[in-house]
Short mmCIF file of C-alpha atoms (C1' of nucleotides) in Angstrom, two decimals:
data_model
loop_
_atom_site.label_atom_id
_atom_site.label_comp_id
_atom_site.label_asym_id
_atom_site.label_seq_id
_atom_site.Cartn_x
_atom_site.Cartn_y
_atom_site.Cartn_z
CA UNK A 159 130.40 106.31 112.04
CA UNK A 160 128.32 105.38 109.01
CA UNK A 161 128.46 104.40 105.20
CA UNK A 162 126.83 105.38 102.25
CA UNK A 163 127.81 102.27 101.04
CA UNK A 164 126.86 98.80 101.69
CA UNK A 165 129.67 96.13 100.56
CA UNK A 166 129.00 92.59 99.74
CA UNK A 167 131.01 89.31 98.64
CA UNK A 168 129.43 88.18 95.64
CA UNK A 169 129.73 84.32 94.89
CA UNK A 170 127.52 82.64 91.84
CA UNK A 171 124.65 82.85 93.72
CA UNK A 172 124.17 86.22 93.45
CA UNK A 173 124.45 88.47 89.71
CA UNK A 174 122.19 91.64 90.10
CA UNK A 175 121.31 91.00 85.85
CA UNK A 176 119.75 87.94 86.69
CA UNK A 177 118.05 89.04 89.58
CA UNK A 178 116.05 92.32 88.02
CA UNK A 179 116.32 90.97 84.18
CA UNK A 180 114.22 87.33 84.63
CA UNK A 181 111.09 89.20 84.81
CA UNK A 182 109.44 88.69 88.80
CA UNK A 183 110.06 92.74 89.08
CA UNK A 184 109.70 95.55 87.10
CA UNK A 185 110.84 98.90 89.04
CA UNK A 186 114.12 99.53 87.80
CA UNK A 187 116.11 101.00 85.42
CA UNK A 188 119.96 99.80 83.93
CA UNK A 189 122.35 102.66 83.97
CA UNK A 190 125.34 100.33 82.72
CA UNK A 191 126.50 97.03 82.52
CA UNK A 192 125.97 94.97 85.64
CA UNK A 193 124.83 98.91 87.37
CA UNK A 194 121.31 99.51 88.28
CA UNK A 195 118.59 101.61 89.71
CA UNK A 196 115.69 99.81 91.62
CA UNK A 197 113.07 101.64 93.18
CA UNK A 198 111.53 99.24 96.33
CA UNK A 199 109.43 99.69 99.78
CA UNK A 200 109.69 103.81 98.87
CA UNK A 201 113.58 103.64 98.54
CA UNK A 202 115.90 104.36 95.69
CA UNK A 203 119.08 102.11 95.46
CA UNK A 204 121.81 101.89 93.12
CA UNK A 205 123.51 98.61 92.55
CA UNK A 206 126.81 98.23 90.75
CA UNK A 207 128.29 94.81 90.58
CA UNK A 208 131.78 94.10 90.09
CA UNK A 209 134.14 90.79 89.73
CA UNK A 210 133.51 89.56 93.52
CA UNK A 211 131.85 92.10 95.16
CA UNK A 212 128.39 93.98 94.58
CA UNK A 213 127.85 97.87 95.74
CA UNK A 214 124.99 99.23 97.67
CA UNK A 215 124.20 102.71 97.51
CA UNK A 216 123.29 104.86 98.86
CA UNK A 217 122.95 102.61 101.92
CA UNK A 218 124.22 102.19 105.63
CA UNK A 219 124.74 98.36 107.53
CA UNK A 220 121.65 99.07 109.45
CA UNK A 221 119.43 99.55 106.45
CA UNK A 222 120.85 97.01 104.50
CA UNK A 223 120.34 94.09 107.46
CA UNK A 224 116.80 95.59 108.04
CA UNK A 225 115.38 96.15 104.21
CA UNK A 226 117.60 94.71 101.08
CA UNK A 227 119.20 91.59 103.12
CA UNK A 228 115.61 89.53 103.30
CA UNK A 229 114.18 91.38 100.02
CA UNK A 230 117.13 89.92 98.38
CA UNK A 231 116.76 86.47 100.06
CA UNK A 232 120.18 86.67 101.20
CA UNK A 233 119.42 83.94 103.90
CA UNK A 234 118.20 81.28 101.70
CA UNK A 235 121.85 79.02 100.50
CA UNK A 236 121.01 79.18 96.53
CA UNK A 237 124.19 76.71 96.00
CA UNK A 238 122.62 74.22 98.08
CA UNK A 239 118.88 74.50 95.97
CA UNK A 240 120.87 74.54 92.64
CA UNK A 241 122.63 70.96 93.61
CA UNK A 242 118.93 69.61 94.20
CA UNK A 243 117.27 70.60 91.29
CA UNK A 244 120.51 69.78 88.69
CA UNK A 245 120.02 66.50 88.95
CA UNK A 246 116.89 66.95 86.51
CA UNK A 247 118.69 67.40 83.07
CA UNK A 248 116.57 70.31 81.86
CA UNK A 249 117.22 72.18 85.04
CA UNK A 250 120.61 71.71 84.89
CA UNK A 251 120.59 73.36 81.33
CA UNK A 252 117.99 76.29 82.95
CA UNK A 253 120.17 77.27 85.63
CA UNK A 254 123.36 77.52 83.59
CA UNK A 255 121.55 80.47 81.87
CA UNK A 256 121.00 82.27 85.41
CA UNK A 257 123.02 80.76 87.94
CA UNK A 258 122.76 84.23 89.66
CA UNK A 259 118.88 84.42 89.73
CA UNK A 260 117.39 84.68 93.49
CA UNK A 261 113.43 84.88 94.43
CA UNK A 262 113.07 88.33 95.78
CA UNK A 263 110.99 89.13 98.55
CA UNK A 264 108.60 92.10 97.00
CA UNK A 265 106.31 94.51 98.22
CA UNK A 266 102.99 93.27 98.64
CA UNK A 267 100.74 95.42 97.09
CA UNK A 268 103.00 96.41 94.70
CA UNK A 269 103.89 93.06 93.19
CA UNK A 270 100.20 92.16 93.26
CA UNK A 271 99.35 95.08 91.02
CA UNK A 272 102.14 94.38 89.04
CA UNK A 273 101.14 91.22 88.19
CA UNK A 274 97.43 92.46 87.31
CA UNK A 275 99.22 94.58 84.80
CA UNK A 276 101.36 91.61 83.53
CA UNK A 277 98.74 89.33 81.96
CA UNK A 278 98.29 89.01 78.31
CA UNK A 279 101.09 91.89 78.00
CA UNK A 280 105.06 92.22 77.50
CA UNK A 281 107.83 92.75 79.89
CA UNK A 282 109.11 96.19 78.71
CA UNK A 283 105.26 97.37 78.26
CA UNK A 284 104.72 95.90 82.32
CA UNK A 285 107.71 97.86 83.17
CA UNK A 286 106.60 101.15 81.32
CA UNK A 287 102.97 100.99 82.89
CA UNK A 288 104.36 100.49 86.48
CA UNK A 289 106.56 103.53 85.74
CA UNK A 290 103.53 105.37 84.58
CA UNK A 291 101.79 104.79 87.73
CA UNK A 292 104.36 105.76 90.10
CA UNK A 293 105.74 109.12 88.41
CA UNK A 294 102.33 110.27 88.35
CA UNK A 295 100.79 109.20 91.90
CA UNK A 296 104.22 107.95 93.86
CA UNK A 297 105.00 110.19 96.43
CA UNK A 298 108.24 112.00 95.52
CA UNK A 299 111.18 110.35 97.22
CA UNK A 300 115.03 111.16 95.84
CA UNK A 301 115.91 110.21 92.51
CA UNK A 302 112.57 109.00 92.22
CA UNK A 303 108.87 108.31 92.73
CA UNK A 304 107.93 105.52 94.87
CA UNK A 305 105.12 103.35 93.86
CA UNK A 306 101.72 104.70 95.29
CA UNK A 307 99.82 103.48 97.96
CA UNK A 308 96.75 101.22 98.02
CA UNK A 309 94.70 104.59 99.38
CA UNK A 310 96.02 106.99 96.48
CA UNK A 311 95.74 104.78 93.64
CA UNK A 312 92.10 103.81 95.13
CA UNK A 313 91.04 107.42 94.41
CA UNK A 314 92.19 107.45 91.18
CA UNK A 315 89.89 107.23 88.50
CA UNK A 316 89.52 104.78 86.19
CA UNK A 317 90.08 107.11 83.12
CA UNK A 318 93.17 108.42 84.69
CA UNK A 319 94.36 104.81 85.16
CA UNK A 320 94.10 104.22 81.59
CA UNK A 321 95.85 107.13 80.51
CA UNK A 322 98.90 105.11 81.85
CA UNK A 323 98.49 102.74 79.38
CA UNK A 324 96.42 100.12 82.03
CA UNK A 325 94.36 99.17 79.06
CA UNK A 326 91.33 96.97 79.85
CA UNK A 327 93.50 96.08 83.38
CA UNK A 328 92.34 99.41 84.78
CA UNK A 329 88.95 98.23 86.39
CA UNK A 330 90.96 95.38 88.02
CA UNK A 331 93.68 97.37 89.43
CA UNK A 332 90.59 99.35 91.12
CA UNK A 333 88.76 96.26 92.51
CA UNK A 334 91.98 95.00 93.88
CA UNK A 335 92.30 98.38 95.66
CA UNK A 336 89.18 98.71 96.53
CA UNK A 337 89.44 94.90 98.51
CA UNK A 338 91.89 96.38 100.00
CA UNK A 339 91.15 99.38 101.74
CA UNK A 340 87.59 98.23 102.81
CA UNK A 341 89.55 95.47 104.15
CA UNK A 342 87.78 92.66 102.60
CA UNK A 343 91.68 91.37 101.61
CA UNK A 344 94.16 92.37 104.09
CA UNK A 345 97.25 91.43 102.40
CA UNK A 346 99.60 91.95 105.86
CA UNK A 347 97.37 89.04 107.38
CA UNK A 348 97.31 86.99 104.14
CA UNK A 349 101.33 86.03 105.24
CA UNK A 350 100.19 84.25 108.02
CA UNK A 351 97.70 81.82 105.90
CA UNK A 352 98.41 78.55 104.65
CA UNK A 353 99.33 78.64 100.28
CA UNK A 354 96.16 77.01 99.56
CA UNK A 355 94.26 79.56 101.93
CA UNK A 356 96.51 82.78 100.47
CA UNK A 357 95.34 81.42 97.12
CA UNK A 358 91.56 81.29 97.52
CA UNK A 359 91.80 85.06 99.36
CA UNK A 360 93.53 86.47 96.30
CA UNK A 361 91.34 84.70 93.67
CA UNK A 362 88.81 86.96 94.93
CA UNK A 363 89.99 89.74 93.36
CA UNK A 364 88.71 90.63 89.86
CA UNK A 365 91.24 90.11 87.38
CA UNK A 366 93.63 87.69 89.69
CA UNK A 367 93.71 84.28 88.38
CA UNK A 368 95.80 81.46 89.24
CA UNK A 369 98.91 82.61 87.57
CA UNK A 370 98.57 86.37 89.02
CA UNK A 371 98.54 84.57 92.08
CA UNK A 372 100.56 82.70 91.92
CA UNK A 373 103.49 85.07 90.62
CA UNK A 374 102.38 86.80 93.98
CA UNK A 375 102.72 84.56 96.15
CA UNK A 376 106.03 83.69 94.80
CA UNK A 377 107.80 86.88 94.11
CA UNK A 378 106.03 88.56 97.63
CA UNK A 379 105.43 86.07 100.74
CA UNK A 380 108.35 83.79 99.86
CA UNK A 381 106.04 80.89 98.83
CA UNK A 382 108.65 78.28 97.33
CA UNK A 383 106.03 75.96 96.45
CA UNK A 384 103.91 78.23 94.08
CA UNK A 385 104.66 77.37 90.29
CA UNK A 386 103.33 80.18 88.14
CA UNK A 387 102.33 78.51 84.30
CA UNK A 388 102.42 81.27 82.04
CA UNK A 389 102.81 80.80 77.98
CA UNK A 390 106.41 80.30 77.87
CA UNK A 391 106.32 77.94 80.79
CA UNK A 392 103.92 76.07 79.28
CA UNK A 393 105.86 75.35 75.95
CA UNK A 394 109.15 75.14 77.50
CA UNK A 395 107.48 71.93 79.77
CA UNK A 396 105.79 70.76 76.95
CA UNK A 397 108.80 70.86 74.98
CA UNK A 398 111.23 69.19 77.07
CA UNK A 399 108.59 67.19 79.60
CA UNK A 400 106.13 65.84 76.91
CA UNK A 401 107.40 65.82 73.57
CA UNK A 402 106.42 68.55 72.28
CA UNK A 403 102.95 67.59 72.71
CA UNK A 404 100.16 70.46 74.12
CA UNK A 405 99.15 70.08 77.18
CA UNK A 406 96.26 72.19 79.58
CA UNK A 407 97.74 74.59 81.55
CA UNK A 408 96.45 72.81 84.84
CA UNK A 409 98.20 69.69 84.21
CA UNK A 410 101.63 71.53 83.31
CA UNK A 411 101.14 73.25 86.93
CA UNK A 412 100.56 70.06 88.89
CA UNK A 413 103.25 68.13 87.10
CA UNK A 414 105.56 71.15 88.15
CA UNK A 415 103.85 70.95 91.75
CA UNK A 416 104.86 67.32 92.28
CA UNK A 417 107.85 67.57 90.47
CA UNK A 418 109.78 70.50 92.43
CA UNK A 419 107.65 70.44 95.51
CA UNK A 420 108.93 73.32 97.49
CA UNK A 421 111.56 74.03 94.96
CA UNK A 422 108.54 74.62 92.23
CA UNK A 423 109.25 78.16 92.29
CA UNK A 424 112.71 78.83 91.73
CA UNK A 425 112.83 75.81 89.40
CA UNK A 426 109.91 77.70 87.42
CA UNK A 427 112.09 80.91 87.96
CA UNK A 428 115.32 79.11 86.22
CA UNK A 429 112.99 77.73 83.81
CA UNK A 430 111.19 80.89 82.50
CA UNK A 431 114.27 82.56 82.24
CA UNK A 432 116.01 79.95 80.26
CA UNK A 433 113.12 80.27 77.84
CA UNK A 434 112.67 84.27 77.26
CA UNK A 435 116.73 84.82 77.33
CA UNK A 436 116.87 81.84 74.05
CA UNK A 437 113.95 83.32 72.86
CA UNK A 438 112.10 79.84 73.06
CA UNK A 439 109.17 78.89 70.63
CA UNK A 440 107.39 75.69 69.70
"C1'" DG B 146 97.47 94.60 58.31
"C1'" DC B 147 98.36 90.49 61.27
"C1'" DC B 148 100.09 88.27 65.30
"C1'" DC B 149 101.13 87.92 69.96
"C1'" DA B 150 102.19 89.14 74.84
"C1'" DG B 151 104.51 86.34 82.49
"C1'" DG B 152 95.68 85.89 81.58
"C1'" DG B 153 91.30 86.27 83.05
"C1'" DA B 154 86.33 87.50 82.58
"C1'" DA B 155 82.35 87.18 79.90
"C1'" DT B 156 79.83 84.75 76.79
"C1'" DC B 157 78.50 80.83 74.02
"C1'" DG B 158 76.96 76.10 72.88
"C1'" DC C 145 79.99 72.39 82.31
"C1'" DG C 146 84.21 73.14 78.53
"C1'" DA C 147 85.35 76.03 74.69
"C1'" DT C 148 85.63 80.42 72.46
"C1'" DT C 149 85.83 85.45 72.40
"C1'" DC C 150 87.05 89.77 73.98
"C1'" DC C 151 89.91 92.98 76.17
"C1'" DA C 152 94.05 97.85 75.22
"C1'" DT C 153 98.36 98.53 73.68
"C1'" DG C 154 102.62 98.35 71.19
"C1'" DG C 155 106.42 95.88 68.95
"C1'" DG C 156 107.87 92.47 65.50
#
DNA sequence: GCCCAGGGAATCG
DNA sequence: CGATTCCATGGG
């Protein structure tokens, strides 16, 4: 016999707010407090958390141990990562305001077209855009629309794109899909390349830079050691790393490189977070 | 009206 | 080369 429900213990690892609400993915909705709606690999799942345990639904064993267990990171020990990286002051204050935050494991093509969308915009605008996209070419699944394909959202033109409020990001979103489904990038074989070698493929799309990528590589093929340096990043480092005083964005990246090695990206993750949630500036 | 946003491309000097 | 400008859109 089978569930609709999937059960599991929740320790301090794990709080579904900090997950969705640190900004690495933008698909979901909040019904209620700690209850939410996340639309992933052409699946709708509701997740309510509670005290000590956190409700899947709906959603048997099988599917849960096949899909949500490694897009969740549920193998990686978070406990054991948080004990490393607390004994830098700053990250000890960071991770206090997410202990619950965990690197998901995205959807490819979805996170990297996310990401095109996220540059020089705003979280809630991101998240309205992505909507956008999927209600009006995602394939109908229930409760929701999935988010399209690299072949349908190839064929769509670049007009169209903009009417879902793509802005100037529409012409990118169609050269990344058009890499794609000549094959130039094949983003299933870019997993089993080396992080400087993923990099260099994805660079070659118009409109990825080094932070699109590296938010990518991060939030989608489980690369620990990418350390995305976006605005708030940058002050935040420069604020509690150097005084306050400005720094270029490369620099701030490579100190974060050789600082958290292959922690960079869930120390970058505690980080960010930290800053947006205080509202950090100058 | 002005400023800025999980940046990056195009253009300038 | 590095530095500046432009890009759509919406909220503060």
């Amino acid at each position: 016999m089978t569930t609709n429900k999937y059960i599991l213990k929740k320790d301090s690892s794990f709080d579904i707010e900090h997950i969705l609400e640190c900004g690495q993915c933008f698909n979901f909705e909040k019904l209620g407090e700690k209850y939410y709606k996340i639309t992933a690999f052409a699946k709708v799942l509701y997740i309510k958390q509670y005290e000590k345990e956190v409700h899947f639904f709906p959603c048997t064993t099988e599917e849960f141990k096949k899909i949500w267990t490694h897009y969740f990171d549920l193998d990686t020990d978070y406990n054991e990562l948080k004990e490393i990286l607390r004994k830098d002051d700053v990250l000890r204050e960071a991770i206090a305001f997410g202990e619950g935050i965990r690197i998901l494991n995205q959807d490819h093509f979805e996170c990297l077209i996310s990401f095109i969308i996220s540059q020089n915009n705003r979280i809630p605008m991101i998240k309205s855009v992505v909507k956008n996209i999927s209600e009006n070419y995602g394939k109908k699944i229930i409760d929701g629309y999935a988010f399209p394909d690299v072949e349908t959202l190839s064929k769509v033109s670049d007009e169209d794109l903009r009417a879902c409020k793509t802005g100037f990001r529409s012409k990118y979103i169609l050269d990344c899909c058009n890499k794609i489904v000549t094959n130039e990038i094949n983003l299933k074989e870019l997993e089993e390349l080396s992080s400087e070698e993923m990099m260099k493929e994805l660079l070659k799309i118009k409109g990825v830079g080094v932070k699109v990528a590296n938010c990518t590589m991060l939030f989608s093929y489980g690369r620990g050691d990418s350390f995305p340096v976006d605005v708030w990043i940058k002050r935040a480092m420069e604020h509690f790393y150097f005084n306050d005083e400005e720094k270029p964005k490369d620099y701030i990246q490579s100190f974060g490189e050789e600082k958290f090695g292959d922690l960079s990206g869930i120390a970058q993750q505690y980080l960010f977070n930290y800053a947006i949630k205080t509202n950090f500036k100058k």
